PDB file of C-alpha atoms in Angstrom:
ATOM      1  CA  UNK A   1       5.079  -1.124  41.618  1.00  0.00           C
ATOM      2  CA  UNK A   2       5.251   0.194  38.047  1.00  0.00           C
ATOM      3  CA  UNK A   3       8.372   0.921  36.005  1.00  0.00           C
ATOM      4  CA  UNK A   4       8.533   2.778  32.685  1.00  0.00           C
ATOM      5  CA  UNK A   5      11.252   1.694  30.254  1.00  0.00           C
ATOM      6  CA  UNK A   6      11.937   3.244  26.834  1.00  0.00           C
ATOM      7  CA  UNK A   7      13.630   1.794  23.755  1.00  0.00           C
ATOM      8  CA  UNK A   8      14.281   3.830  20.628  1.00  0.00           C
ATOM      9  CA  UNK A   9      14.730   2.326  17.186  1.00  0.00           C
ATOM     10  CA  UNK A  10      16.938   3.331  14.261  1.00  0.00           C
ATOM     11  CA  UNK A  11      14.265   5.726  13.004  1.00  0.00           C
ATOM     12  CA  UNK A  12      13.851   7.422  16.376  1.00  0.00           C
ATOM     13  CA  UNK A  13      10.482   5.841  16.993  1.00  0.00           C
ATOM     14  CA  UNK A  14      10.152   4.709  20.554  1.00  0.00           C
ATOM     15  CA  UNK A  15       8.909   1.678  22.412  1.00  0.00           C
ATOM     16  CA  UNK A  16       7.808   2.021  26.004  1.00  0.00           C
ATOM     17  CA  UNK A  17       7.433  -0.833  28.458  1.00  0.00           C
ATOM     18  CA  UNK A  18       5.224  -0.243  31.460  1.00  0.00           C
ATOM     19  CA  UNK A  19       6.437  -3.050  33.717  1.00  0.00           C
ATOM     20  CA  UNK A  20       4.073  -3.805  36.544  1.00  0.00           C
ATOM     21  CA  UNK A  21       5.877  -5.810  39.193  1.00  0.00           C
ATOM     22  CA  UNK A  22       3.810  -8.035  41.463  1.00  0.00           C
ATOM     23  CA  UNK A  23       6.135  -8.960  44.331  1.00  0.00           C
ATOM     24  CA  UNK A  24       5.517 -11.905  46.592  1.00  0.00           C
ATOM     25  CA  UNK A  25       8.829 -11.678  48.470  1.00  0.00           C
ATOM     26  CA  UNK A  26       8.305 -11.268  52.187  1.00  0.00           C
ATOM     27  CA  UNK A  27      11.892 -10.721  53.230  1.00  0.00           C
ATOM     28  CA  UNK A  28      12.523  -6.975  53.411  1.00  0.00           C
ATOM     29  CA  UNK A  29      16.147  -7.169  52.236  1.00  0.00           C
ATOM     30  CA  UNK A  30      15.192  -9.057  49.062  1.00  0.00           C
ATOM     31  CA  UNK A  31      12.543  -6.497  48.243  1.00  0.00           C
ATOM     32  CA  UNK A  32      15.095  -3.693  48.467  1.00  0.00           C
ATOM     33  CA  UNK A  33      17.614  -5.570  46.301  1.00  0.00           C
ATOM     34  CA  UNK A  34      14.940  -6.360  43.737  1.00  0.00           C
ATOM     35  CA  UNK A  35      13.918  -2.711  43.581  1.00  0.00           C
ATOM     36  CA  UNK A  36      17.539  -1.607  43.149  1.00  0.00           C
ATOM     37  CA  UNK A  37      18.057  -4.076  40.291  1.00  0.00           C
ATOM     38  CA  UNK A  38      14.976  -2.790  38.507  1.00  0.00           C
ATOM     39  CA  UNK A  39      16.059   0.826  38.936  1.00  0.00           C
ATOM     40  CA  UNK A  40      19.447  -0.046  37.425  1.00  0.00           C
ATOM     41  CA  UNK A  41      17.712  -1.474  34.371  1.00  0.00           C
ATOM     42  CA  UNK A  42      15.548   1.617  34.072  1.00  0.00           C
ATOM     43  CA  UNK A  43      18.551   3.919  34.410  1.00  0.00           C
ATOM     44  CA  UNK A  44      20.584   2.212  31.694  1.00  0.00           C
ATOM     45  CA  UNK A  45      17.615   2.071  29.342  1.00  0.00           C
ATOM     46  CA  UNK A  46      17.001   5.785  29.730  1.00  0.00           C
ATOM     47  CA  UNK A  47      20.716   6.489  29.427  1.00  0.00           C
ATOM     48  CA  UNK A  48      20.789   4.547  26.178  1.00  0.00           C
ATOM     49  CA  UNK A  49      17.828   6.562  24.957  1.00  0.00           C
ATOM     50  CA  UNK A  50      19.533   9.934  25.346  1.00  0.00           C
ATOM     51  CA  UNK A  51      23.231   9.199  24.876  1.00  0.00           C
ATOM     52  CA  UNK A  52      23.879   6.295  22.524  1.00  0.00           C
ATOM     53  CA  UNK A  53      23.135   5.039  19.048  1.00  0.00           C
ATOM     54  CA  UNK A  54      19.432   4.265  18.672  1.00  0.00           C
ATOM     55  CA  UNK A  55      18.468   0.603  18.867  1.00  0.00           C
ATOM     56  CA  UNK A  56      16.860  -1.392  16.107  1.00  0.00           C
ATOM     57  CA  UNK A  57      13.802  -2.899  17.739  1.00  0.00           C
ATOM     58  CA  UNK A  58      12.340  -4.674  14.764  1.00  0.00           C
ATOM     59  CA  UNK A  59      12.863  -7.632  17.105  1.00  0.00           C
ATOM     60  CA  UNK A  60      12.892  -7.413  20.888  1.00  0.00           C
ATOM     61  CA  UNK A  61      12.291  -9.511  23.962  1.00  0.00           C
ATOM     62  CA  UNK A  62      10.852  -8.967  27.416  1.00  0.00           C
ATOM     63  CA  UNK A  63      11.938 -11.534  29.979  1.00  0.00           C
ATOM     64  CA  UNK A  64      10.179 -11.420  33.322  1.00  0.00           C
ATOM     65  CA  UNK A  65      11.642 -13.033  36.439  1.00  0.00           C
ATOM     66  CA  UNK A  66       8.520 -15.020  37.241  1.00  0.00           C
ATOM     67  CA  UNK A  67       5.052 -15.710  35.910  1.00  0.00           C
ATOM     68  CA  UNK A  68       3.372 -13.136  38.180  1.00  0.00           C
ATOM     69  CA  UNK A  69       4.668 -10.108  36.289  1.00  0.00           C
ATOM     70  CA  UNK A  70       2.782  -8.242  33.578  1.00  0.00           C
ATOM     71  CA  UNK A  71       3.606  -5.280  31.381  1.00  0.00           C
ATOM     72  CA  UNK A  72       2.237  -3.070  28.619  1.00  0.00           C
ATOM     73  CA  UNK A  73       3.897  -2.158  25.322  1.00  0.00           C
ATOM     74  CA  UNK A  74       3.472   1.104  23.409  1.00  0.00           C
ATOM     75  CA  UNK A  75       5.294   1.595  20.095  1.00  0.00           C
ATOM     76  CA  UNK A  76       5.309   4.969  18.332  1.00  0.00           C
ATOM     77  CA  UNK A  77       5.768   4.391  14.602  1.00  0.00           C
ATOM     78  CA  UNK A  78       5.456   7.988  13.392  1.00  0.00           C
ATOM     79  CA  UNK A  79       8.857   8.127  11.672  1.00  0.00           C
ATOM     80  CA  UNK A  80       9.164   4.488  10.660  1.00  0.00           C
ATOM     81  CA  UNK A  81       9.700   4.506   6.854  1.00  0.00           C
ATOM     82  CA  UNK A  82       8.084   1.141   6.135  1.00  0.00           C
ATOM     83  CA  UNK A  83       4.829   1.545   8.042  1.00  0.00           C
ATOM     84  CA  UNK A  84       2.620   2.965   5.303  1.00  0.00           C
ATOM     85  CA  UNK A  85      -0.763   1.383   5.952  1.00  0.00           C
ATOM     86  CA  UNK A  86      -1.549   1.447   9.639  1.00  0.00           C
ATOM     87  CA  UNK A  87      -4.260  -1.175   9.247  1.00  0.00           C
ATOM     88  CA  UNK A  88      -1.603  -3.719   8.291  1.00  0.00           C
ATOM     89  CA  UNK A  89       0.873  -2.928  11.090  1.00  0.00           C
ATOM     90  CA  UNK A  90       1.075  -5.810  13.550  1.00  0.00           C
ATOM     91  CA  UNK A  91       3.076  -7.061  16.501  1.00  0.00           C
ATOM     92  CA  UNK A  92       3.935 -10.745  16.397  1.00  0.00           C
ATOM     93  CA  UNK A  93       4.936 -12.757  19.451  1.00  0.00           C
ATOM     94  CA  UNK A  94       6.182 -16.192  20.416  1.00  0.00           C
ATOM     95  CA  UNK A  95       7.120 -17.929  23.654  1.00  0.00           C
ATOM     96  CA  UNK A  96      10.853 -18.300  22.959  1.00  0.00           C
ATOM     97  CA  UNK A  97      13.392 -19.163  20.287  1.00  0.00           C
ATOM     98  CA  UNK A  98      12.236 -22.792  20.201  1.00  0.00           C
ATOM     99  CA  UNK A  99       8.798 -21.634  19.068  1.00  0.00           C
ATOM    100  CA  UNK A 100       8.965 -21.317  15.282  1.00  0.00           C
ATOM    101  CA  UNK A 101       5.525 -19.752  14.867  1.00  0.00           C
ATOM    102  CA  UNK A 102       4.877 -16.028  15.255  1.00  0.00           C
ATOM    103  CA  UNK A 103       1.333 -15.078  16.273  1.00  0.00           C
ATOM    104  CA  UNK A 104      -0.314 -11.680  16.014  1.00  0.00           C
ATOM    105  CA  UNK A 105      -0.676 -10.292  19.525  1.00  0.00           C
ATOM    106  CA  UNK A 106      -3.712  -8.269  18.422  1.00  0.00           C
ATOM    107  CA  UNK A 107      -2.305  -4.927  19.476  1.00  0.00           C
ATOM    108  CA  UNK A 108      -4.338  -1.746  19.253  1.00  0.00           C
ATOM    109  CA  UNK A 109      -3.371   0.789  16.579  1.00  0.00           C
ATOM    110  CA  UNK A 110      -4.230   4.355  17.585  1.00  0.00           C
ATOM    111  CA  UNK A 111      -3.948   6.389  14.400  1.00  0.00           C
ATOM    112  CA  UNK A 112      -4.347   9.712  16.199  1.00  0.00           C
ATOM    113  CA  UNK A 113      -1.226   9.040  18.285  1.00  0.00           C
ATOM    114  CA  UNK A 114       0.659   6.910  15.746  1.00  0.00           C
ATOM    115  CA  UNK A 115       1.030   4.125  18.277  1.00  0.00           C
ATOM    116  CA  UNK A 116       0.640   0.375  18.488  1.00  0.00           C
ATOM    117  CA  UNK A 117      -0.074  -0.804  22.014  1.00  0.00           C
ATOM    118  CA  UNK A 118      -0.842  -3.923  24.000  1.00  0.00           C
ATOM    119  CA  UNK A 119      -1.643  -4.001  27.704  1.00  0.00           C
ATOM    120  CA  UNK A 120      -1.550  -6.739  30.328  1.00  0.00           C
ATOM    121  CA  UNK A 121       1.065  -8.819  28.557  1.00  0.00           C
ATOM    122  CA  UNK A 122       2.200 -11.620  30.845  1.00  0.00           C
ATOM    123  CA  UNK A 123       4.600 -14.519  31.096  1.00  0.00           C
ATOM    124  CA  UNK A 124       2.256 -16.846  29.262  1.00  0.00           C
ATOM    125  CA  UNK A 125       1.667 -14.499  26.329  1.00  0.00           C
ATOM    126  CA  UNK A 126       5.220 -14.706  25.103  1.00  0.00           C
ATOM    127  CA  UNK A 127       8.620 -13.183  25.669  1.00  0.00           C
ATOM    128  CA  UNK A 128       9.798 -12.425  22.138  1.00  0.00           C
ATOM    129  CA  UNK A 129       8.257  -9.921  19.743  1.00  0.00           C
ATOM    130  CA  UNK A 130       8.717  -8.794  16.166  1.00  0.00           C
ATOM    131  CA  UNK A 131       7.261  -5.782  14.384  1.00  0.00           C
ATOM    132  CA  UNK A 132       5.267  -6.771  11.342  1.00  0.00           C
ATOM    133  CA  UNK A 133       4.000  -4.591   8.539  1.00  0.00           C
ATOM    134  CA  UNK A 134       2.893  -5.054   4.971  1.00  0.00           C
ATOM    135  CA  UNK A 135       5.376  -3.966   2.337  1.00  0.00           C
ATOM    136  CA  UNK A 136       3.736  -2.234  -0.636  1.00  0.00           C
ATOM    137  CA  UNK A 137       3.928  -3.936  -4.035  1.00  0.00           C
ATOM    138  CA  UNK A 138       6.149  -2.559  -6.770  1.00  0.00           C
ATOM    139  CA  UNK A 139       5.868  -2.390 -10.574  1.00  0.00           C
ATOM    140  CA  UNK A 140       8.667  -1.442 -12.911  1.00  0.00           C
ATOM    141  CA  UNK A 141       7.937   1.214 -15.559  1.00  0.00           C
ATOM    142  CA  UNK A 142       6.605  -0.056 -18.890  1.00  0.00           C
ATOM    143  CA  UNK A 143       7.807   1.300 -22.208  1.00  0.00           C
ATOM    144  CA  UNK A 144       5.360   2.875 -24.630  1.00  0.00           C
ATOM    145  CA  UNK A 145       3.688   0.412 -26.985  1.00  0.00           C
ATOM    146  CA  UNK A 146       2.270   0.608 -30.505  1.00  0.00           C
ATOM    147  CA  UNK A 147       0.163  -1.502 -32.809  1.00  0.00           C
ATOM    148  CA  UNK A 148      -1.488  -1.137 -36.188  1.00  0.00           C
ATOM    149  CA  UNK A 149      -5.124  -0.235 -36.611  1.00  0.00           C
ATOM    150  CA  UNK A 150      -7.426  -3.272 -36.235  1.00  0.00           C
ATOM    151  CA  UNK A 151      -4.531  -5.315 -34.833  1.00  0.00           C
ATOM    152  CA  UNK A 152      -4.495  -6.803 -31.339  1.00  0.00           C
ATOM    153  CA  UNK A 153      -1.273  -6.415 -29.377  1.00  0.00           C
ATOM    154  CA  UNK A 154      -0.414  -9.504 -27.350  1.00  0.00           C
ATOM    155  CA  UNK A 155       1.792 -10.443 -24.419  1.00  0.00           C
ATOM    156  CA  UNK A 156       2.925  -7.129 -22.970  1.00  0.00           C
ATOM    157  CA  UNK A 157       4.921  -8.507 -20.031  1.00  0.00           C
ATOM    158  CA  UNK A 158       4.560  -6.834 -16.625  1.00  0.00           C
ATOM    159  CA  UNK A 159       6.194  -8.169 -13.454  1.00  0.00           C
ATOM    160  CA  UNK A 160       4.838  -6.744 -10.181  1.00  0.00           C
ATOM    161  CA  UNK A 161       6.589  -7.839  -6.990  1.00  0.00           C
ATOM    162  CA  UNK A 162       5.525  -7.940  -3.358  1.00  0.00           C
ATOM    163  CA  UNK A 163       7.162  -9.195  -0.166  1.00  0.00           C
ATOM    164  CA  UNK A 164       4.066 -10.981   1.108  1.00  0.00           C
ATOM    165  CA  UNK A 165       1.826 -11.691  -1.880  1.00  0.00           C
ATOM    166  CA  UNK A 166       2.693 -13.801  -4.907  1.00  0.00           C
ATOM    167  CA  UNK A 167       2.361 -11.796  -8.103  1.00  0.00           C
ATOM    168  CA  UNK A 168      -0.342 -14.007  -9.596  1.00  0.00           C
ATOM    169  CA  UNK A 169      -2.371 -13.733  -6.355  1.00  0.00           C
ATOM    170  CA  UNK A 170      -2.677  -9.946  -6.521  1.00  0.00           C
ATOM    171  CA  UNK A 171      -5.866  -8.191  -7.602  1.00  0.00           C
ATOM    172  CA  UNK A 172      -5.361  -6.451 -10.949  1.00  0.00           C
ATOM    173  CA  UNK A 173      -7.256  -3.481 -12.395  1.00  0.00           C
ATOM    174  CA  UNK A 174      -6.647  -2.306 -15.975  1.00  0.00           C
ATOM    175  CA  UNK A 175      -8.144   0.856 -17.463  1.00  0.00           C
ATOM    176  CA  UNK A 176      -7.865   2.865 -20.677  1.00  0.00           C
ATOM    177  CA  UNK A 177      -7.946   6.654 -20.820  1.00  0.00           C
ATOM    178  CA  UNK A 178      -9.435   6.583 -24.338  1.00  0.00           C
ATOM    179  CA  UNK A 179     -12.212   4.019 -24.280  1.00  0.00           C
ATOM    180  CA  UNK A 180     -13.316   4.935 -27.812  1.00  0.00           C
ATOM    181  CA  UNK A 181      -9.954   3.637 -29.010  1.00  0.00           C
ATOM    182  CA  UNK A 182      -9.526   0.747 -26.573  1.00  0.00           C
ATOM    183  CA  UNK A 183     -12.352  -0.023 -24.203  1.00  0.00           C
ATOM    184  CA  UNK A 184     -11.729  -1.567 -20.790  1.00  0.00           C
ATOM    185  CA  UNK A 185     -13.590  -4.666 -21.982  1.00  0.00           C
ATOM    186  CA  UNK A 186     -10.991  -5.130 -24.719  1.00  0.00           C
ATOM    187  CA  UNK A 187      -8.141  -5.385 -22.203  1.00  0.00           C
ATOM    188  CA  UNK A 188      -7.350  -8.862 -20.917  1.00  0.00           C
ATOM    189  CA  UNK A 189      -4.479 -10.539 -19.102  1.00  0.00           C
ATOM    190  CA  UNK A 190      -3.070 -13.843 -17.965  1.00  0.00           C
ATOM    191  CA  UNK A 191      -0.456 -14.609 -15.314  1.00  0.00           C
ATOM    192  CA  UNK A 192       2.200 -17.301 -15.256  1.00  0.00           C
ATOM    193  CA  UNK A 193       5.255 -17.660 -13.009  1.00  0.00           C
ATOM    194  CA  UNK A 194       4.777 -14.194 -11.542  1.00  0.00           C
ATOM    195  CA  UNK A 195       4.550 -12.422 -14.911  1.00  0.00           C
ATOM    196  CA  UNK A 196       1.393 -10.770 -16.226  1.00  0.00           C
ATOM    197  CA  UNK A 197       0.801 -10.750 -19.971  1.00  0.00           C
ATOM    198  CA  UNK A 198      -1.552  -8.074 -21.287  1.00  0.00           C
ATOM    199  CA  UNK A 199      -3.528  -8.200 -24.520  1.00  0.00           C
ATOM    200  CA  UNK A 200      -5.259  -5.139 -25.966  1.00  0.00           C
ATOM    201  CA  UNK A 201      -7.616  -4.961 -28.944  1.00  0.00           C
ATOM    202  CA  UNK A 202      -8.323  -1.582 -30.591  1.00  0.00           C
ATOM    203  CA  UNK A 203     -11.843  -0.710 -31.671  1.00  0.00           C
ATOM    204  CA  UNK A 204     -12.383  -1.467 -35.357  1.00  0.00           C
ATOM    205  CA  UNK A 205     -11.134   1.259 -37.724  1.00  0.00           C
ATOM    206  CA  UNK A 206     -10.009   3.488 -34.847  1.00  0.00           C
ATOM    207  CA  UNK A 207      -6.536   4.934 -34.390  1.00  0.00           C
ATOM    208  CA  UNK A 208      -4.879   7.340 -31.983  1.00  0.00           C
ATOM    209  CA  UNK A 209      -3.298   7.223 -28.525  1.00  0.00           C
ATOM    210  CA  UNK A 210      -4.478   6.033 -25.128  1.00  0.00           C
ATOM    211  CA  UNK A 211      -2.906   5.570 -21.707  1.00  0.00           C
ATOM    212  CA  UNK A 212      -3.234   2.150 -20.116  1.00  0.00           C
ATOM    213  CA  UNK A 213      -3.068   2.120 -16.298  1.00  0.00           C
ATOM    214  CA  UNK A 214      -2.426  -1.005 -14.262  1.00  0.00           C
ATOM    215  CA  UNK A 215      -3.105  -1.085 -10.505  1.00  0.00           C
ATOM    216  CA  UNK A 216      -2.107  -4.064  -8.343  1.00  0.00           C
ATOM    217  CA  UNK A 217      -3.545  -4.727  -4.879  1.00  0.00           C
ATOM    218  CA  UNK A 218      -1.828  -7.079  -2.438  1.00  0.00           C
ATOM    219  CA  UNK A 219      -3.432  -9.079   0.372  1.00  0.00           C
ATOM    220  CA  UNK A 220      -2.630  -6.296   2.841  1.00  0.00           C
ATOM    221  CA  UNK A 221      -4.652  -3.802   0.769  1.00  0.00           C
ATOM    222  CA  UNK A 222      -1.651  -1.804  -0.401  1.00  0.00           C
ATOM    223  CA  UNK A 223      -1.425  -0.806  -4.056  1.00  0.00           C
ATOM    224  CA  UNK A 224       1.073   0.099  -6.735  1.00  0.00           C
ATOM    225  CA  UNK A 225       0.376   1.385 -10.211  1.00  0.00           C
ATOM    226  CA  UNK A 226       2.047   2.047 -13.507  1.00  0.00           C
ATOM    227  CA  UNK A 227       0.922   3.547 -16.807  1.00  0.00           C
ATOM    228  CA  UNK A 228       2.117   3.382 -20.371  1.00  0.00           C
ATOM    229  CA  UNK A 229       1.119   4.978 -23.663  1.00  0.00           C
ATOM    230  CA  UNK A 230      -0.321   2.865 -26.451  1.00  0.00           C
ATOM    231  CA  UNK A 231      -0.435   4.245 -29.979  1.00  0.00           C
ATOM    232  CA  UNK A 232      -2.682   2.689 -32.617  1.00  0.00           C
ATOM    233  CA  UNK A 233      -1.247   3.573 -36.033  1.00  0.00           C
ATOM    234  CA  UNK A 234      -3.611   4.309 -38.908  1.00  0.00           C
ATOM    235  CA  UNK A 235      -3.435   2.063 -41.977  1.00  0.00           C
ATOM    236  CA  UNK A 236      -4.827   2.569 -45.490  1.00  0.00           C
ATOM    237  CA  UNK A 237      -7.862   0.326 -45.661  1.00  0.00           C
ATOM    238  CA  UNK A 238      -8.781  -1.362 -48.949  1.00  0.00           C
ATOM    239  CA  UNK A 239     -11.886   0.076 -50.660  1.00  0.00           C
ATOM    240  CA  UNK A 240     -14.957  -2.119 -50.451  1.00  0.00           C
ATOM    241  CA  UNK A 241     -17.525  -2.774 -53.220  1.00  0.00           C
ATOM    242  CA  UNK A 242     -21.088  -3.414 -52.193  1.00  0.00           C
ATOM    243  CA  UNK A 243     -22.404  -6.666 -53.744  1.00  0.00           C
ATOM    244  CA  UNK A 244     -24.121  -6.231 -57.164  1.00  0.00           C
ATOM    245  CA  UNK A 245     -27.014  -8.454 -58.091  1.00  0.00           C
ATOM    246  CA  UNK A 246     -27.034 -10.307 -61.392  1.00  0.00           C
ATOM    247  CA  UNK A 247     -28.576  -8.226 -64.171  1.00  0.00           C
ATOM    248  CA  UNK A 248     -30.863  -9.215 -67.142  1.00  0.00           C
ATOM    249  CA  UNK A 249     -31.521  -7.344 -70.404  1.00  0.00           C
ATOM    250  CA  UNK A 250     -33.152  -8.385 -73.730  1.00  0.00           C
ATOM    251  CA  UNK A 251     -30.989  -9.043 -76.768  1.00  0.00           C
ATOM    252  CA  UNK A 252     -29.750  -5.900 -78.525  1.00  0.00           C
ATOM    253  CA  UNK A 253     -30.932  -3.749 -75.604  1.00  0.00           C
ATOM    254  CA  UNK A 254     -28.562  -1.628 -73.573  1.00  0.00           C
ATOM    255  CA  UNK A 255     -28.777  -1.838 -69.824  1.00  0.00           C
ATOM    256  CA  UNK A 256     -28.308   1.425 -68.004  1.00  0.00           C
ATOM    257  CA  UNK A 257     -28.000   2.796 -64.478  1.00  0.00           C
ATOM    258  CA  UNK A 258     -26.606  -0.213 -62.670  1.00  0.00           C
ATOM    259  CA  UNK A 259     -25.804   1.294 -59.273  1.00  0.00           C
ATOM    260  CA  UNK A 260     -22.399   0.468 -57.839  1.00  0.00           C
ATOM    261  CA  UNK A 261     -21.472   1.499 -54.283  1.00  0.00           C
ATOM    262  CA  UNK A 262     -17.848   1.739 -53.191  1.00  0.00           C
ATOM    263  CA  UNK A 263     -16.790   2.656 -49.671  1.00  0.00           C
ATOM    264  CA  UNK A 264     -13.416   3.561 -48.232  1.00  0.00           C
ATOM    265  CA  UNK A 265     -12.403   4.469 -44.697  1.00  0.00           C
ATOM    266  CA  UNK A 266      -9.962   7.187 -45.698  1.00  0.00           C
ATOM    267  CA  UNK A 267     -11.290   8.444 -49.083  1.00  0.00           C
ATOM    268  CA  UNK A 268     -14.742   9.820 -49.786  1.00  0.00           C
ATOM    269  CA  UNK A 269     -16.585   7.927 -52.496  1.00  0.00           C
TER     270      UNK A 269
END
């Protein structure tokens, strides 16, 4: 005997229970009463589906009457706002409220149908379930930065956050749009107490603008990114004399044509 029961969550995604009843009752009257009770449950579940406020099934339970019953679960997550990466969507289960550990039930995600399913769930698998999914990380916008030519800028503070992954445990990628001004190799960072501190060193005697992009990756393989502009301001460099060797000339003899080389970044010699 198989019953189909629907639940609908607050986002109008639905959960279907295919309850397969294995009946070992031999008294005819008890079989009829059992069937009627199950049909009542089915009726009220379907009535709730079409007539009442949708249910929040982030947590739900299935309580069988004995250990001979099994059922299958199918959850359609198409309109669920928090399920972004289907590879990280899971269904956790536990035996009852006295069990403080949730275990992944290893459900099957069917991307084509936007469903998470698990078949042949029984009394021993667990009666309580919770929908689990990886929240994406977040990064607040960063203000534009500036530094002088040939001057490293230190300790630009960035604080990414994530529900599951500690900030300092995330994988960080930093890139520059103008590598002639600031190369990727000249970008470094450290992390302490959940805050990343960036240091950027401009290429010698270069000035201009570049965009620095930071991408964070959490343990569930979801990413967040932010970008900010960095301006390197030109400065007037001091002229430089090339070294001049010591010179020798005889007494009363003029020395001529001592070559002197002067260089300047901004002014032609």
